[in-house]
CSV table of C-alpha atoms in Angstrom, one decimal:
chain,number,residue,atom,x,y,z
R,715,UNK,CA,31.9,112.5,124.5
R,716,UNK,CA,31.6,114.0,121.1
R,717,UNK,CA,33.9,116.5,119.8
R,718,UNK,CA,31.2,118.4,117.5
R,719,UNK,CA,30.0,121.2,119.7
R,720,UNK,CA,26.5,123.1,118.9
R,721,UNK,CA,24.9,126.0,121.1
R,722,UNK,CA,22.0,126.6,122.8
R,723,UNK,CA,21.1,129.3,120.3
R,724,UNK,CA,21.8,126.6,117.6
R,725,UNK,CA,19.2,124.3,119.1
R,726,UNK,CA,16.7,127.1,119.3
R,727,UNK,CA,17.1,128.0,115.8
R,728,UNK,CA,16.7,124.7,114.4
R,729,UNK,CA,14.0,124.8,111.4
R,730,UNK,CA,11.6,121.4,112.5
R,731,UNK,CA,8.6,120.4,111.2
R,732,UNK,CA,5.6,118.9,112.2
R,733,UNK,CA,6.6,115.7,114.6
R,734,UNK,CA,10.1,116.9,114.6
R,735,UNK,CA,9.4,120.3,115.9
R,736,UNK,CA,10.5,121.1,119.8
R,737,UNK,CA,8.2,123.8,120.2
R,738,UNK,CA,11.2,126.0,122.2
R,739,UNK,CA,11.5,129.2,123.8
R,740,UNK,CA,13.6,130.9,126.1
R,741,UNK,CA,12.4,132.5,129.5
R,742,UNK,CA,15.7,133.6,130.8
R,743,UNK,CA,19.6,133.6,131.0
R,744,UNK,CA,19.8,135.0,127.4
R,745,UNK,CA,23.5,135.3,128.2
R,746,UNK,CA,23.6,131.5,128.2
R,747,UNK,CA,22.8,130.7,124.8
R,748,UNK,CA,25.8,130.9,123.6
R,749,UNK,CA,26.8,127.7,126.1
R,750,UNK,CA,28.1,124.4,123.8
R,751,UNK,CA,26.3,121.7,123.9
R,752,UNK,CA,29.1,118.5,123.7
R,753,UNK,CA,26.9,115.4,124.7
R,754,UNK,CA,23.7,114.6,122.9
R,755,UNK,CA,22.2,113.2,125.7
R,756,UNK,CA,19.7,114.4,128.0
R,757,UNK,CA,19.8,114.1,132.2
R,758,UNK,CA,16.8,114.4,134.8
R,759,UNK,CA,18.3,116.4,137.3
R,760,UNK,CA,15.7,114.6,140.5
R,761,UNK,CA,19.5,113.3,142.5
R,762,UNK,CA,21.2,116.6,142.1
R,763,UNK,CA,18.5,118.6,143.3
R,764,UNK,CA,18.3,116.9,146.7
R,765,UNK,CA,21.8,117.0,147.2
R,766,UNK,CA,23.5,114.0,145.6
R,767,UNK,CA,26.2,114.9,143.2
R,768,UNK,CA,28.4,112.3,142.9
R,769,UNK,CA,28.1,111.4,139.1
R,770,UNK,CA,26.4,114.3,138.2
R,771,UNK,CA,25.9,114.3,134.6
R,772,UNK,CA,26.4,118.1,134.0
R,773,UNK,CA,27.4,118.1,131.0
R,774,UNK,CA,24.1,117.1,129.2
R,775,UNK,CA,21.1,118.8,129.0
R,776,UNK,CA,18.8,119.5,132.1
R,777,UNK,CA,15.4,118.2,131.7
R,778,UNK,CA,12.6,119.4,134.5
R,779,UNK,CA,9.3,117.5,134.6
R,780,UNK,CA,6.4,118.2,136.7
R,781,UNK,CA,8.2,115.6,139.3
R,782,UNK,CA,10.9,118.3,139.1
R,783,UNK,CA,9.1,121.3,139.3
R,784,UNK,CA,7.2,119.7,142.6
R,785,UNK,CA,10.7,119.2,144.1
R,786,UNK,CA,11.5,123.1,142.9
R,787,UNK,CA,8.4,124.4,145.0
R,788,UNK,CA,9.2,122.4,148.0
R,789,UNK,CA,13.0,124.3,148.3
R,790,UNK,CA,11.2,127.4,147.4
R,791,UNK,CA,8.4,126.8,150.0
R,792,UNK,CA,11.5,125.6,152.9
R,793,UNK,CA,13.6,128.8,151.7
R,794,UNK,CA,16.5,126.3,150.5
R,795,UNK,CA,18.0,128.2,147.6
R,796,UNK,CA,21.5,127.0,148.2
R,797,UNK,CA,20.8,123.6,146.5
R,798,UNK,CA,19.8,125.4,143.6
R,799,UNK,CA,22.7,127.7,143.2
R,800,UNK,CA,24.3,124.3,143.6
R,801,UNK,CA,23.2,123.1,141.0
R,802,UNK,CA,24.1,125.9,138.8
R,803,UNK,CA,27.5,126.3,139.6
R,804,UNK,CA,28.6,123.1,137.8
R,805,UNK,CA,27.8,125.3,134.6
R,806,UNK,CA,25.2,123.3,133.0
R,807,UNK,CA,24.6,123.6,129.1
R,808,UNK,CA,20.8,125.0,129.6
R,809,UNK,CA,17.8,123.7,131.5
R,810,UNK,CA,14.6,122.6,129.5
R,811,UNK,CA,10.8,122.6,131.6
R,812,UNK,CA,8.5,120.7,129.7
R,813,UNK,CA,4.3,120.9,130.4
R,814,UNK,CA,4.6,124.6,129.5
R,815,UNK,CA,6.0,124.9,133.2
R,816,UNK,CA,7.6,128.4,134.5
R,817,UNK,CA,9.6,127.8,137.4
R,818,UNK,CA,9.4,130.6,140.5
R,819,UNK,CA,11.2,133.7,139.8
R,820,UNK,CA,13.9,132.4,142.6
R,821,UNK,CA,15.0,129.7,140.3
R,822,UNK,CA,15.2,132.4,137.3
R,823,UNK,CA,17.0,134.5,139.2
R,824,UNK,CA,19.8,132.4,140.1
R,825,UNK,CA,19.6,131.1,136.6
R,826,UNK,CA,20.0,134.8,135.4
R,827,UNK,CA,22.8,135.3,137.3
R,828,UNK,CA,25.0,132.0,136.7
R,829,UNK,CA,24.4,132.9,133.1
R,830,UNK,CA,22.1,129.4,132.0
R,831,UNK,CA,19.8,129.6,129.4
R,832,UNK,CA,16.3,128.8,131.0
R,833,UNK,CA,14.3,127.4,127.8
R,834,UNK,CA,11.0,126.0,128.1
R,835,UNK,CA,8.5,123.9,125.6
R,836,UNK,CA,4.8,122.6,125.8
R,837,UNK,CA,5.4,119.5,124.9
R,838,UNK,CA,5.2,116.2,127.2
R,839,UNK,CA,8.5,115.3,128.8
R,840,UNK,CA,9.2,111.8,127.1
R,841,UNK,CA,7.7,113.2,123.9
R,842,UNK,CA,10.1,116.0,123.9
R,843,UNK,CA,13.3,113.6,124.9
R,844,UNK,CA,12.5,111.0,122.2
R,845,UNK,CA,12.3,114.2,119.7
R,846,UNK,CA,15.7,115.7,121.4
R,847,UNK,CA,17.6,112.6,121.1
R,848,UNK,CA,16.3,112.3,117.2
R,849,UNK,CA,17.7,115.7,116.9
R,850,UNK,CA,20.9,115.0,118.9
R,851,UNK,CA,21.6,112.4,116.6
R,852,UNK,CA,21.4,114.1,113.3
R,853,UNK,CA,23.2,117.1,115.0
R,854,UNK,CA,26.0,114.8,116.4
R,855,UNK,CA,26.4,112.4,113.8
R,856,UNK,CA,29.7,111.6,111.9
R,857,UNK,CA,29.7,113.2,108.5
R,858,UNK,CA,31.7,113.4,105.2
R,859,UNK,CA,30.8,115.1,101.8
R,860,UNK,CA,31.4,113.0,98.8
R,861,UNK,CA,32.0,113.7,94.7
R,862,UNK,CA,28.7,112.0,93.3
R,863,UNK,CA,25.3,111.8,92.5
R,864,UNK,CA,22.9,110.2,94.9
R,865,UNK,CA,19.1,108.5,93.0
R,866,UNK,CA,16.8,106.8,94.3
R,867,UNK,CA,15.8,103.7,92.4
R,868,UNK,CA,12.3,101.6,93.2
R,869,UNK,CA,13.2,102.6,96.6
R,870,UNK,CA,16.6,101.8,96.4
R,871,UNK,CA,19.0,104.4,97.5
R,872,UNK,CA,21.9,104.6,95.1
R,873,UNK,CA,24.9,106.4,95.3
R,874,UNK,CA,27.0,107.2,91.8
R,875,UNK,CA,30.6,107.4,91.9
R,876,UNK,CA,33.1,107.6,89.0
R,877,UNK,CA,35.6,109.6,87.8
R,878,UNK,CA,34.4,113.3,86.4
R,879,UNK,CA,33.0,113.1,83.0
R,880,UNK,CA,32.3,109.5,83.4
R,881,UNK,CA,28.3,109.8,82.9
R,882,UNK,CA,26.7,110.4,86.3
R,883,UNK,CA,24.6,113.3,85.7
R,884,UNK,CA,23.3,111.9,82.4
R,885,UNK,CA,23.0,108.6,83.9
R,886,UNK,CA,20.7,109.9,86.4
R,887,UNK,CA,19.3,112.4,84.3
R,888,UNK,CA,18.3,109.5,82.2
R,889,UNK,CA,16.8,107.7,85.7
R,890,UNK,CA,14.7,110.4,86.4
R,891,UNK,CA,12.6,110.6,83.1
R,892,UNK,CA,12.2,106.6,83.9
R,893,UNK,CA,10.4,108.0,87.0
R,894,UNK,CA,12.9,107.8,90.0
R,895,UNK,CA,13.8,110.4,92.0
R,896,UNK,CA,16.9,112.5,92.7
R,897,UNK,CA,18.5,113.0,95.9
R,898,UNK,CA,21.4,115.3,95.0
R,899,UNK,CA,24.2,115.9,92.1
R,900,UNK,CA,27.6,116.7,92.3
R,901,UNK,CA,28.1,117.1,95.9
R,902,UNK,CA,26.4,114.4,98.6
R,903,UNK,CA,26.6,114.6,102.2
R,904,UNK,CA,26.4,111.5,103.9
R,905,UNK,CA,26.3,111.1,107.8
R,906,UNK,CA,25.9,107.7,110.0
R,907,UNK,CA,22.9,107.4,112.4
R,908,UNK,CA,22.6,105.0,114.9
R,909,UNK,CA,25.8,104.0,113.7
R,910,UNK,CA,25.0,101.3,111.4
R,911,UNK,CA,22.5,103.9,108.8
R,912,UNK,CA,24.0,106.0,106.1
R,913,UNK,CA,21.7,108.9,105.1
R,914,UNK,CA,23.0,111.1,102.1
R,915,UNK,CA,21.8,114.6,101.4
R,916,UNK,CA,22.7,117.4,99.1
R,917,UNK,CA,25.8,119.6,100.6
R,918,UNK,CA,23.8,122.6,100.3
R,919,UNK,CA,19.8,122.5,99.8
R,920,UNK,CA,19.7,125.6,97.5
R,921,UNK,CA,21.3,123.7,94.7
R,922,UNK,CA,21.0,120.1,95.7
R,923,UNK,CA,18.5,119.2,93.4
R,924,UNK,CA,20.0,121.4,90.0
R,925,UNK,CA,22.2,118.8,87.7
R,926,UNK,CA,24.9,120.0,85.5
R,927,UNK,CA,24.6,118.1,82.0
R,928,UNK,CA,28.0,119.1,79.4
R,929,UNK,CA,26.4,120.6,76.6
R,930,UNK,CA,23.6,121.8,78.3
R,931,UNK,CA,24.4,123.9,81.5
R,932,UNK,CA,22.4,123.6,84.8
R,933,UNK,CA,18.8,122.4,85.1
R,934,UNK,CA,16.6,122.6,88.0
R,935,UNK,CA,14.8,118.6,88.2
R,936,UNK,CA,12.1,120.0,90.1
R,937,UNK,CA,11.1,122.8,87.7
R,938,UNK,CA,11.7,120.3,85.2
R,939,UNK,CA,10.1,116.8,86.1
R,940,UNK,CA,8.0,118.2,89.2
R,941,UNK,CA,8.3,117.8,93.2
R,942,UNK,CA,7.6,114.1,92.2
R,943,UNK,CA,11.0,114.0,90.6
R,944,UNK,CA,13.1,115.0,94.2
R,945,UNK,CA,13.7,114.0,97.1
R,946,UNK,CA,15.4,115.4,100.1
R,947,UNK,CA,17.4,112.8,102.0
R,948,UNK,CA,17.6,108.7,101.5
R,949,UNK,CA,19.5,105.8,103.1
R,950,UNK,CA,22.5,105.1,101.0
R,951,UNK,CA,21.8,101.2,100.3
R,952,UNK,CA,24.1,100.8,97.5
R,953,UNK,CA,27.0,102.5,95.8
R,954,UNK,CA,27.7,102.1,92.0
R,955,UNK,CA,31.0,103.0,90.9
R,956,UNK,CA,31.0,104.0,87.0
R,957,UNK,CA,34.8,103.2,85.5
R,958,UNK,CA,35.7,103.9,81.9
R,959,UNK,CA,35.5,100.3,80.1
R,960,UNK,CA,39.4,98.3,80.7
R,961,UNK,CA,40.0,95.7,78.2
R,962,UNK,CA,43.1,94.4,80.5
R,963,UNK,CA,40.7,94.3,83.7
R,964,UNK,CA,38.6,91.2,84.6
R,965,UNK,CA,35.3,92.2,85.3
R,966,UNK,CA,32.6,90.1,88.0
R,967,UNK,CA,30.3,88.2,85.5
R,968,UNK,CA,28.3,85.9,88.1
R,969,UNK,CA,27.9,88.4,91.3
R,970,UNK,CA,28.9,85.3,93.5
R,971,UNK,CA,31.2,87.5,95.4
R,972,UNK,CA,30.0,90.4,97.5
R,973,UNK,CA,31.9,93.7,97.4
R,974,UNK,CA,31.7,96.7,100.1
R,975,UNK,CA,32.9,99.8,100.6
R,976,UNK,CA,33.4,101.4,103.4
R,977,UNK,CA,31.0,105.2,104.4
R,978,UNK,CA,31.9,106.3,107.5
R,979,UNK,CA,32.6,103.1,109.8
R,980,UNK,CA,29.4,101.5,107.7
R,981,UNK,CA,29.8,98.3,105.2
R,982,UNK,CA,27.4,99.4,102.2
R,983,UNK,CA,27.2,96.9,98.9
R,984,UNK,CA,29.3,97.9,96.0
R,985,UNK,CA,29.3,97.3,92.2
R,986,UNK,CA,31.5,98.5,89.4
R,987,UNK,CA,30.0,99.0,86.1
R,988,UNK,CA,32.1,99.5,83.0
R,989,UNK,CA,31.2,102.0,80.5
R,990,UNK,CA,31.7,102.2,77.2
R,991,UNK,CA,29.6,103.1,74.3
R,992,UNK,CA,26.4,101.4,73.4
R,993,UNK,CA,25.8,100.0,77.1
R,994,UNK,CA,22.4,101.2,78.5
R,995,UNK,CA,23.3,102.5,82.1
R,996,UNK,CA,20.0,103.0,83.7
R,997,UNK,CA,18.5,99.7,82.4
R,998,UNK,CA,21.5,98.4,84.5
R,999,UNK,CA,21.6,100.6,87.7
R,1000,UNK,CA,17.2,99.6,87.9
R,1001,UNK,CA,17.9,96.0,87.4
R,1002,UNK,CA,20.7,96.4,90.0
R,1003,UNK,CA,18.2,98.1,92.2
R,1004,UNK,CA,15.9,95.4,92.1
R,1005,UNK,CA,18.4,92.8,92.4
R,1006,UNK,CA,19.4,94.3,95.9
R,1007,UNK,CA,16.0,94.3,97.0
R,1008,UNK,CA,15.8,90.6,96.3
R,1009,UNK,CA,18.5,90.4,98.4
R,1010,UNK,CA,16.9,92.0,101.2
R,1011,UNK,CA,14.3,89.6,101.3
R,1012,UNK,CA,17.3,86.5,101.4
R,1013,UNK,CA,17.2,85.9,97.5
R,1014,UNK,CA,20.5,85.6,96.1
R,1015,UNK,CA,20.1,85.1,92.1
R,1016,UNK,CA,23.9,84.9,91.6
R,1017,UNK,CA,24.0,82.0,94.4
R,1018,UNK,CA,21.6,80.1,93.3
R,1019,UNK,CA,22.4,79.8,89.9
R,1020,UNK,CA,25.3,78.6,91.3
R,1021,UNK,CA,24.1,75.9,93.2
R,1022,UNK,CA,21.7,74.7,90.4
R,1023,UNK,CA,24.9,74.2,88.0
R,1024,UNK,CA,26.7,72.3,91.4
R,1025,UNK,CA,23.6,70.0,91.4
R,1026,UNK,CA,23.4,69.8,88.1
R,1027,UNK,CA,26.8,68.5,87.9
R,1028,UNK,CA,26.6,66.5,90.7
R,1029,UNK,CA,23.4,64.5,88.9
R,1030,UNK,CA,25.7,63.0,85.8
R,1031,UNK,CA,23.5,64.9,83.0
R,1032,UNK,CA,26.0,67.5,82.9
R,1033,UNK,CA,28.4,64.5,81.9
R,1034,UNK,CA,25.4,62.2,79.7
R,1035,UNK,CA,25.4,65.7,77.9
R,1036,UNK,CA,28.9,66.3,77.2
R,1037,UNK,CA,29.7,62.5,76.3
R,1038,UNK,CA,26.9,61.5,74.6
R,1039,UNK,CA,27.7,64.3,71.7
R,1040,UNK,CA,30.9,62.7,71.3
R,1041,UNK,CA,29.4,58.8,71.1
R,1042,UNK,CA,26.8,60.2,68.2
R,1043,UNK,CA,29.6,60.6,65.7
């Protein structure tokens, strides 16, 4: 069971789009919507109905089909109301009828009076569960703002950390005029779905896609650069840390060894990149970007230079070579 709690009224005031949207309503048992919701899951209440408890998953949502509703008009038609204010009085979250159905005014009435939320939507019943649990597991995911600035590079999304005043926003600043996109600056939101996905967002969508450059204040990239220039969420598929340039510190010159960091329980590629005057960041971060794609599709670079010099050695010309400098003198 989770411990992040939404309410019925929450759910109903969701802002979704398009294939996204739940096309909700309430009917009855106003007094209800202020009910938690603490499991993102959804249970088909057929058992309880005819009498079978045991196991009763309460806790979750109540979905009612047209199998449902046909069980609903056969207690109504046989007078058995007692099942029903069974069923209430385990103080379900809320009850959802898909199809556009309105159950009898017995059901509401009960429902009224136990104080459950009676919401209904037009849409088919697995439609609307496949869209619920979507929704359940954005609303329910684990989540974590971060100090950054999150770009996408040829597809690539890229999350910049560093120490303030290192370069980010000018970094990215410098990304977006090369044509790639920002997610957000400064302040990135990141939340794991399905529990192996990282998606980062801007903290707050008013001011997500503004960037603060030293010198020259806040800019708005969309104004700016266009729409083209933003976007509004993207996997987080690589993080670049940016670290002032340390002469004492022994920086990874080959890329044979794979670094990580850890985002929320989730193992996401890492790279450090020193800065210090006259090094072209963005040439960098897009040939990094690349160069993680590559390894999407199971090319390593680093790994197979490395096996070319093995073999190479491995031949004797690496040897011929070296000697036969010495034997010309």
């Amino acid at each position: 069971m989770s411990d992040k709690k939404i309410t019925v009224l929450d759910l109903l005031d969701l802002d979704l789009k398009g294939h996204n949207s739940l096309n909700l309503h309430c009917i009855a048992g106003r007094m209800g919507l202020s009910r938690a919701l603490t499991v993102p899951d959804i249970n088909r209440p057929g058992l309880a109905l005819s009498g079978f408890y045991d196991s009763f998953a309460y806790q979750r949502v109540q979905l009612f089909g047209r199998g449902e509703f046909a069980y609903l008009k056969k207690l109504n038609f046989e007078g058995n109301i007692e099942t029903i204010k069974q069923f209430f009085s385990y103080g379900i979250p809320c009850a959802i009828f898909t199809h556009s159905i309105t159950p009898d005014d017995t059901f509401l009435s009960i429902a009224e009076h136990a104080g459950c939320a009676i919401l209904q939507t037009d849409l088919e019943s697995t439609e609307f569960s496949s869209r619920l649990l979507r929704v359940f597991s954005n609303l329910f995911a684990p989540k974590k703002t971060m100090h950054g600035v999150f770009v996408e590079v040829y597809g690539i999304g890229i999350l910049l950390t560093g120490d303030s005043g290192v370069g980010k926003s000018e970094t990215a600043l410098e990304l977006v005029e090369r044509g790639h996109r920002l997610v957000a600056d400064d302040i990135v939101e990141i939340r794991c779905v399905n529990g192996n996905s990282i998606l980062g967002q801007g903290a707050n969508k008013l001011i997500s896609h503004h960037m603060e450059i030293r010198g020259l204040g806040i800019i708005n990239i969309s104004q700016l650069y266009g729409v083209g220039a933003i976007r509004e969420q993207k996997e987080v598929q690589l993080v670049v840390k940016l670290e002032t340039w340390d002469q004492n510190k022994i920086y990874d010159r080959l890329g044979t060894d794979a670094h990580t960091t850890d985002l929320l329980g989730v193992k996401i590629p890492l790279i450090e990149i020193p800065v210090k005057p006259g090094r072209n960041l963005p040439i960098i971060i897009e040939a990094a970007a690349m160069n993680e794609r590559l390894k999407s599709m199971g090319y390593y670079s680093a790994r197979e230079f490395n096996q070319n010099i093995l073999k190479w050695i491995e031949t004797g010309e690496a040897q011929n070579a070296y000697y036969g400098s010495e034997d010309s003198y």
